[in-house]
Amino acid sequence: MCIRDRGGAPKFPQFPLLDFLLDEATARGADGAGSLDHAVAALLDGGLFDHLDGGIFRYCVDADWTVPHFEKMLADNAQLPGTLARFAEMADDGRRPVIERLLERTITGFLSRMQLPDGRYAASLDADTAGEEGATYLWTPDEVHSTLDEAGVESAAIDRFAGDYGLDRPANVEGRWHLAAAVRARRVADVRPLHERIRRPLIEARDRRPQPKRDDKALLGLNALLATGLMRAGNRLGRGDWFTMGIDLLDRLSPAGVAVADLPTGWLGERESVPAFLDDYAALLEAEAEAFFRDPDVDRLDRIESIVAVVVERFADESGAFRLSHAGHEAPVGSLVVFTDDAQPSGNAILADTLARLGYALGRSDWLALAEDILKAAGGSLERAAQVHPRLLAAVRRFHQPATLVVIKAEDMVPWQSAIEALRRRGVDVLALGHDDLLADKPLPTNGGGLAYVCRGTSCLPPESNPETLLSRFD
C-alpha cells in the first residue's frame, strides 16, 4: 500500500494491511487523515482503478500507480467495498460521496460483468485481449477525441479531460495511453470521478472492442469475501440494495438444502470442484456472521454452528490452529498451517476474528476458546514477522479489546430503527431481537416497550429504554 512516499515497484493493493491501519486509526480516535487518506487516494486516482468501469486491476508495474498489470481479480475487488465504505465513514470531510460514487461504478459496472448466470461471481478477467496485454483498455488521444466529439461533448470539456488524464503527455504504455489522473489527489475528498457525459461514451466505445476472457470458475471463498464486503458497505453507507446483494449471494453459496459439509471449493457451470478448504469455510463463516448481526435468526445461527463444527472436525491441528486442507483432499499441503495474509486474509486469522466476535456477542465460551487457541498457536509466527499478519494482529486486538455490541429487545422495532441504522453506519454491531429465542438473559420487555443493552466483551451496562439516549452514549 502506498503510504506517503511512492516506494518501489511493483505495487500491489494490500487490503488486509489497509484494514489493519484503519483499525489502528479508529482505536486511536483518528479519522484517517494524512498518510492513510493519501494511500486510499492513490488507489483510486491512479491507474490501478478502472475509471470507466470501476474495480481495480491486479497491481501496478511502476512506482507511481500509473500502469497496471491489466488482470482484474475477484480476490481484490471482493474486499474493495467493505474497506472503502469503512474509510468513508471515518470523517465528514467530503470523502464519502467520492467513495460511494466509485463503489456504485464498481458494483454496477465491473462486478455486474463478473456475475454468472447462477448469481455467483467469476474468478477473474484476463490481462490479455487476443494475445496483447491491456489492449481493451488502452487509448490514443485521437480515439478519445473522436469518441467524445461524436457523443456531443464540447471541445473545451474534451481538452480538459485530456489534460486531467495525461493524454497531452507522452504515452504511458507502448505508444498508447492508459487512463490515470495526471496530477494525483492527496486526499480522497479531492478525487474527481469522471462525469457521466465523459465516461459513458468512452465505456460504450470500449465495450465494442474485443474483450478479455473471463475465468468463469466461481470460488466459494472469494464469493464469500464479496458477500461480506457488500453487506458491510451496505451497512456503513446506508445502502440497503448493496446489503441485499450480499445476502442474496451468500444464500446462493450455501443454500438451505445443501449440507455445509458437502460444499465444494468452487463451481464451473454445473460441475463442482474438490471439497472446500479451510479458507473457504473461514470466509463463509465471516459472511454468515455479518448476515446474522443484521438479521439474527435461529436458522442463520444453525448454519454458523454447522460451519464451526465442520472446521473443527476436518481441519483441527494439534497446535490449536487449523490446517489448510484435510485428508480428503489428498493434497501435499495437507498438514500446512498458515497464519500470514496474501492478497486475502488467512483462514486462521478470519476464524480467530469471527469466532471472537460471535463468542462475545452470544456468550459462547467454547468459540472464544477456539479463537484464543488460534492466537496462541500463531504467537511464534507473529514474533518472527508481525508485518505479514495484519488480519491476525487485528484479531488479537479485538480479542483482548472487544468491540462494543448493542442488543435491542423489543416487539416493535420501529421506534428503534433510526438508532439501529445510525449505529451500524458507525460500525457498531447491533443485534435487534423481537423474541427470547436468543440471548434469553436479556429478556424481552413485557410492557410493550424496548430495552437496549450496551455490552463490551462479557460485561453490559444497565439497559436503556430510550433510543435517543442510547445514541447519546456514542457521541
XYZ file of C-alpha atoms in Angstrom:
475
model
C 0.000 0.000 0.000
C 1.338 3.455 -0.837
C 1.927 5.405 2.377
C 3.259 8.948 1.966
C 6.105 8.205 -0.469
C 5.934 6.168 -3.619
C 8.350 3.398 -2.737
C 9.341 0.785 -5.285
C 7.594 -1.334 -7.855
C 5.567 -3.416 -8.457
C 2.825 -2.068 -6.216
C 0.048 -4.358 -5.012
C -3.131 -3.320 -3.210
C -2.952 -4.876 0.268
C -6.409 -4.838 1.771
C -5.619 -6.824 4.932
C -2.909 -4.247 5.710
C -5.171 -1.314 4.874
C -7.904 -2.743 7.106
C -5.384 -3.103 9.930
C -4.343 0.536 9.546
C -7.999 1.563 9.670
C -8.306 -0.456 12.894
C -5.329 1.340 14.382
C -6.642 4.756 13.384
C -10.085 4.008 14.839
C -8.586 2.718 18.091
C -6.731 5.999 18.479
C -9.783 8.104 17.698
C -8.227 9.278 14.425
C -10.124 9.884 11.186
C -7.565 8.528 8.737
C -6.388 11.944 7.550
C -2.823 12.284 6.290
C -0.886 9.236 5.122
C -3.837 6.862 5.229
C -6.009 9.262 3.240
C -3.154 9.617 0.733
C -2.898 5.827 0.404
C -6.592 5.422 -0.406
C -6.479 8.370 -2.801
C -3.531 6.758 -4.610
C -5.542 3.569 -5.004
C -8.493 5.427 -6.529
C -6.927 8.221 -8.594
C -4.126 6.496 -10.466
C -4.018 3.680 -12.971
C -4.892 0.867 -10.579
C -8.555 1.882 -10.608
C -10.566 1.466 -13.812
C -12.022 4.961 -14.210
C -14.546 3.857 -16.830
C -15.967 0.636 -15.416
C -14.881 0.576 -11.780
C -12.920 -2.071 -9.959
C -9.170 -2.348 -9.624
C -6.531 -4.164 -11.623
C -4.205 -6.722 -10.043
C -1.222 -4.440 -9.387
C 0.830 -1.611 -10.898
C 4.153 -2.310 -12.570
C 5.587 1.144 -11.840
C 6.313 3.131 -8.686
C 3.644 5.827 -9.075
C 0.494 3.731 -9.597
C 0.064 4.568 -13.303
C 0.472 1.402 -15.390
C -1.240 -1.764 -14.161
C -0.966 -5.406 -14.952
C -4.389 -5.468 -16.543
C -5.799 -8.604 -14.948
C -8.817 -7.990 -12.722
C -9.291 -10.456 -9.888
C -12.258 -11.060 -7.644
C -9.867 -11.569 -4.704
C -9.004 -7.863 -4.708
C -12.343 -6.440 -5.782
C -14.283 -8.524 -3.255
C -12.534 -6.639 -0.434
C -12.880 -3.197 -2.010
C -16.478 -2.342 -0.942
C -16.092 -3.088 2.765
C -12.725 -1.377 3.137
C -13.660 1.769 1.227
C -17.015 2.102 2.984
C -15.300 1.870 6.337
C -12.848 4.622 5.401
C -15.711 6.744 4.064
C -17.398 6.874 7.464
C -14.313 7.798 9.470
C -14.639 11.536 8.734
C -17.087 14.033 7.341
C -14.557 15.726 5.051
C -16.088 15.077 1.626
C -14.634 11.595 1.151
C -17.955 9.739 1.431
C -19.633 10.990 -1.790
C -16.458 10.207 -3.756
C -16.227 6.689 -2.391
C -19.925 5.974 -2.784
C -19.823 7.115 -6.401
C -16.790 4.966 -7.219
C -18.268 1.956 -5.435
C -21.506 2.431 -7.350
C -19.473 2.396 -10.549
C -17.670 -0.756 -9.456
C -20.804 -2.628 -8.422
C -22.958 -1.687 -11.412
C -20.045 -1.884 -13.858
C -17.228 -4.334 -13.277
C -18.984 -6.605 -10.788
C -22.079 -6.883 -12.969
C -19.819 -8.172 -15.752
C -18.399 -10.765 -13.403
C -21.767 -12.168 -12.322
C -22.530 -15.617 -13.694
C -25.980 -16.907 -14.689
C -26.331 -18.721 -11.330
C -25.769 -15.457 -9.415
C -22.248 -16.231 -8.251
C -19.210 -14.281 -9.473
C -16.364 -15.318 -11.770
C -12.785 -15.505 -10.525
C -11.035 -13.062 -12.863
C -10.742 -11.232 -16.161
C -7.599 -11.916 -18.191
C -4.998 -9.217 -18.674
C -4.687 -10.009 -22.395
C -7.076 -9.487 -25.259
C -6.205 -11.564 -28.349
C -2.684 -12.029 -27.010
C -1.979 -8.366 -26.221
C -1.942 -7.203 -22.620
C -4.261 -4.294 -21.910
C -5.494 -3.990 -25.497
C -9.106 -3.480 -24.414
C -8.227 -0.649 -22.033
C -5.736 1.497 -23.977
C -6.450 4.649 -25.995
C -4.908 7.172 -28.343
C -5.760 10.865 -27.991
C -7.417 10.783 -31.417
C -9.672 7.874 -30.377
C -10.744 9.692 -27.246
C -11.359 12.973 -29.066
C -13.408 11.428 -31.866
C -15.461 9.277 -29.449
C -16.368 12.219 -27.243
C -16.901 14.568 -30.170
C -19.370 12.135 -31.752
C -21.195 11.961 -28.407
C -21.681 15.740 -28.468
C -19.172 16.626 -25.769
C -17.927 20.183 -26.239
C -14.302 20.716 -27.244
C -13.371 22.553 -24.056
C -14.552 19.595 -21.937
C -12.634 17.151 -24.155
C -9.442 19.199 -23.835
C -9.905 19.438 -20.065
C -10.354 15.662 -19.793
C -7.296 15.059 -21.979
C -5.219 17.264 -19.701
C -6.591 15.772 -16.499
C -5.796 12.210 -17.647
C -2.427 12.815 -19.274
C -3.455 12.453 -22.910
C -1.435 15.578 -23.683
C 1.677 13.951 -22.211
C 3.905 11.152 -23.555
C 2.199 7.758 -23.895
C 2.486 5.540 -20.826
C 2.024 2.082 -22.431
C 3.961 1.407 -25.641
C 2.642 4.282 -27.706
C -0.827 4.331 -26.175
C -2.436 5.727 -23.056
C -3.949 4.076 -20.013
C -6.301 6.456 -18.199
C -4.892 7.725 -14.903
C -5.106 11.148 -13.327
C -2.087 13.184 -14.406
C -1.979 15.126 -11.127
C -2.940 12.880 -8.209
C -5.126 13.909 -5.331
C -3.569 13.563 -1.893
C -6.978 13.305 -0.219
C -9.902 11.102 -1.222
C -12.203 14.131 -0.971
C -10.203 15.708 -3.826
C -10.500 12.718 -6.187
C -12.793 13.676 -9.069
C -14.740 10.725 -10.517
C -15.372 11.036 -14.241
C -18.565 12.824 -15.200
C -21.101 10.605 -16.943
C -21.035 12.687 -20.117
C -17.356 11.713 -20.473
C -17.448 8.227 -19.009
C -20.472 6.808 -20.792
C -19.353 7.376 -24.420
C -15.903 6.013 -23.609
C -17.131 2.846 -21.871
C -19.626 2.227 -24.667
C -16.811 2.546 -27.211
C -14.584 0.276 -25.136
C -17.327 -2.315 -24.884
C -17.410 -2.554 -28.691
C -13.802 -3.711 -28.731
C -12.699 -7.330 -28.313
C -12.865 -8.181 -24.626
C -10.544 -10.140 -22.325
C -11.580 -13.666 -21.475
C -13.318 -14.302 -18.185
C -12.379 -17.175 -15.903
C -15.832 -18.489 -15.091
C -14.855 -20.537 -12.061
C -16.940 -19.387 -9.096
C -14.781 -19.858 -5.995
C -16.541 -20.264 -2.663
C -14.071 -18.299 -0.540
C -13.784 -15.326 -2.889
C -17.535 -15.097 -3.342
C -17.962 -15.204 0.437
C -15.474 -12.334 0.772
C -17.533 -10.366 -1.736
C -20.770 -11.123 0.131
C -19.189 -9.801 3.328
C -17.873 -6.698 1.562
C -21.245 -5.874 0.041
C -23.051 -6.323 3.357
C -20.548 -4.149 5.214
C -20.673 -1.430 2.586
C -24.464 -1.557 2.695
C -24.470 -1.154 6.491
C -21.864 1.603 6.568
C -23.287 3.700 3.754
C -26.974 3.025 4.324
C -27.296 1.196 1.011
C -29.894 -1.483 1.560
C -29.579 -2.552 -2.079
C -25.924 -3.449 -1.604
C -26.678 -5.325 1.613
C -29.408 -7.275 -0.191
C -26.942 -8.166 -2.957
C -24.568 -9.543 -0.331
C -27.257 -11.614 1.396
C -28.510 -12.962 -1.927
C -25.001 -14.012 -2.918
C -24.371 -15.649 0.452
C -27.537 -17.711 0.217
C -26.519 -18.862 -3.277
C -23.174 -20.045 -1.942
C -24.665 -22.017 0.907
C -28.270 -22.897 0.041
C -30.552 -24.086 2.825
C -30.927 -27.535 1.246
C -27.199 -28.247 0.970
C -25.209 -29.505 3.950
C -22.261 -27.297 4.852
C -20.022 -30.358 4.902
C -20.786 -31.007 1.227
C -19.743 -27.604 -0.131
C -17.060 -27.551 -2.854
C -14.266 -25.033 -3.136
C -15.822 -23.854 -6.397
C -18.049 -24.435 -9.383
C -17.584 -24.293 -13.131
C -21.071 -24.262 -14.566
C -22.852 -27.279 -13.088
C -19.598 -29.047 -12.223
C -18.325 -28.926 -8.656
C -14.636 -28.949 -7.791
C -12.884 -30.582 -4.820
C -14.247 -30.158 -1.266
C -13.917 -26.736 0.329
C -10.658 -25.784 2.067
C -10.179 -24.041 5.395
C -10.011 -20.565 3.828
C -13.336 -21.200 2.085
C -15.079 -22.109 5.332
C -13.465 -19.205 7.190
C -14.680 -16.675 4.622
C -18.129 -18.298 4.621
C -18.296 -18.128 8.423
C -17.455 -14.426 8.340
C -20.182 -13.772 5.759
C -22.754 -15.731 7.758
C -21.780 -13.771 10.879
C -22.224 -10.478 9.024
C -25.690 -11.578 7.924
C -26.548 -12.782 11.429
C -25.753 -9.433 13.026
C -28.173 -7.780 10.610
C -30.914 -10.393 10.914
C -30.248 -12.613 13.958
C -32.485 -15.587 13.250
C -32.086 -19.101 14.612
C -31.687 -20.700 11.176
C -28.699 -18.469 10.405
C -27.168 -19.362 13.749
C -27.653 -23.064 12.995
C -25.699 -22.532 9.769
C -22.917 -20.861 11.709
C -22.845 -23.775 14.180
C -22.526 -26.213 11.277
C -19.593 -24.345 9.735
C -17.713 -24.261 13.033
C -18.359 -27.972 13.549
C -17.004 -28.850 10.092
C -13.899 -26.719 10.634
C -13.150 -28.349 13.995
C -13.830 -31.865 12.750
C -11.868 -31.683 9.486
C -9.125 -29.116 9.881
C -8.043 -29.113 13.554
C -4.301 -29.181 14.129
C -2.568 -30.264 17.323
C -1.148 -26.746 17.632
C -4.617 -25.363 18.346
C -4.913 -23.698 14.949
C -6.330 -25.221 11.751
C -4.761 -26.818 8.690
C -5.297 -25.514 5.197
C -6.726 -28.809 3.909
C -7.913 -32.150 5.243
C -7.237 -35.800 4.491
C -9.970 -35.940 1.870
C -8.075 -33.517 -0.351
C -5.086 -35.866 -0.705
C -3.023 -32.697 -1.128
C 0.698 -32.217 -0.424
C -0.199 -29.200 1.725
C -2.419 -31.309 3.949
C -0.516 -30.505 7.141
C 0.169 -26.854 6.325
C -0.974 -24.300 8.917
C -0.985 -20.753 7.507
C -1.196 -17.533 9.508
C 0.142 -14.977 7.023
C -2.037 -12.885 4.723
C -1.628 -12.731 0.968
C -3.988 -10.961 -1.439
C -6.678 -12.021 1.012
C -6.606 -12.672 4.758
C -5.519 -16.056 6.051
C -8.212 -18.512 7.047
C -6.881 -18.842 10.594
C -6.942 -15.072 11.052
C -10.513 -14.789 9.788
C -11.570 -17.652 12.051
C -9.974 -16.167 15.163
C -11.539 -12.773 14.488
C -15.010 -14.088 13.645
C -15.170 -16.664 16.437
C -14.245 -13.977 18.960
C -16.856 -11.593 17.561
C -19.570 -14.247 17.761
C -18.310 -15.652 21.061
C -18.508 -12.322 22.860
C -21.885 -11.458 21.341
C -23.551 -14.764 22.158
C -21.720 -15.695 25.334
C -20.100 -18.725 23.695
C -17.031 -19.531 25.764
C -16.271 -22.503 23.504
C -15.899 -20.216 20.475
C -13.791 -17.787 22.467
C -11.551 -20.696 23.461
C -11.128 -21.708 19.809
C -10.191 -18.141 18.908
C -7.686 -17.946 21.761
C -6.094 -21.255 20.733
C -5.508 -19.930 17.207
C -3.882 -16.765 18.558
C -1.638 -18.765 20.902
C -0.596 -21.100 18.094
C 0.283 -18.117 15.916
C 2.480 -16.496 18.566
C 5.796 -17.652 17.133
C 4.873 -16.651 13.601
C 3.762 -13.216 14.811
C 7.017 -12.677 16.691
C 9.130 -13.546 13.642
C 7.358 -11.247 11.155
C 4.413 -9.306 12.545
C 4.109 -7.192 9.388
C 2.821 -10.108 7.274
C -0.009 -10.894 9.722
C -2.207 -7.752 9.612
C -5.534 -9.576 9.935
C -4.221 -11.698 12.774
C -2.940 -8.581 14.553
C -6.406 -7.077 14.187
C -7.883 -10.272 15.645
C -5.505 -10.063 18.627
C -6.653 -6.516 19.344
C -10.341 -7.364 19.058
C -9.938 -10.461 21.216
C -8.306 -8.517 24.062
C -10.233 -5.274 23.467
C -13.679 -6.463 22.347
C -15.779 -4.150 20.237
C -18.977 -2.642 21.576
C -22.169 -4.607 20.923
C -25.711 -3.280 21.310
C -28.511 -5.783 21.952
C -32.005 -4.397 21.493
C -35.002 -6.392 22.688
C -38.375 -5.024 21.529
C -41.549 -6.399 19.982
C -41.834 -3.243 17.888
C -38.516 -2.157 16.343
C -39.904 0.875 14.506
C -39.051 3.380 17.289
C -35.518 1.982 17.372
C -34.839 1.838 13.631
C -33.126 5.211 13.269
C -30.808 4.432 16.167
C -30.023 0.994 14.735
C -29.113 2.443 11.338
C -27.011 5.205 12.890
C -25.054 2.728 14.995
C -24.433 0.391 12.074
C -23.119 3.288 9.997
C -20.577 3.816 12.768
C -19.569 0.164 12.589
C -21.262 -0.857 15.842
C -22.685 -4.379 15.887
C -26.396 -4.360 16.714
C -28.481 -7.441 17.461
C -32.131 -6.408 17.187
C -34.360 -9.160 18.571
C -38.116 -9.341 18.911
C -38.032 -12.657 20.800
C -36.148 -14.512 23.526
C -35.050 -17.458 21.386
C -31.583 -15.885 21.539
C -29.901 -14.082 24.447
C -32.645 -15.003 26.898
C -30.551 -13.461 29.687
C -31.632 -10.124 28.218
C -35.392 -10.698 28.283
C -37.936 -9.048 26.040
C -39.783 -6.316 27.968
C -43.321 -7.222 28.940
C -44.624 -3.639 28.869
C -44.578 -3.298 25.082
C -41.520 -1.040 25.044
C -37.937 -1.902 24.302
C -34.598 -2.191 26.063
C -31.098 -1.706 24.684
C -28.056 -3.282 26.322
C -24.638 -1.777 25.539
C -22.077 -4.526 26.010
C -18.348 -4.921 25.671
C -16.873 -8.374 25.951
C -18.787 -10.170 28.692
C -19.972 -7.025 30.512
C -23.056 -4.922 29.819
C -24.257 -1.563 31.123
C -27.742 -1.224 32.661
C -30.374 -1.318 29.876
C -31.589 1.832 28.164
C -35.245 2.305 27.194
C -34.907 5.459 25.070
C -33.385 5.284 21.540
C -32.137 8.889 21.644
C -30.427 8.380 24.972
C -28.858 5.216 23.585
C -27.358 7.157 20.691
C -26.074 9.879 23.008
C -23.836 7.298 24.683
C -21.867 7.100 21.407
C -21.413 10.837 20.872
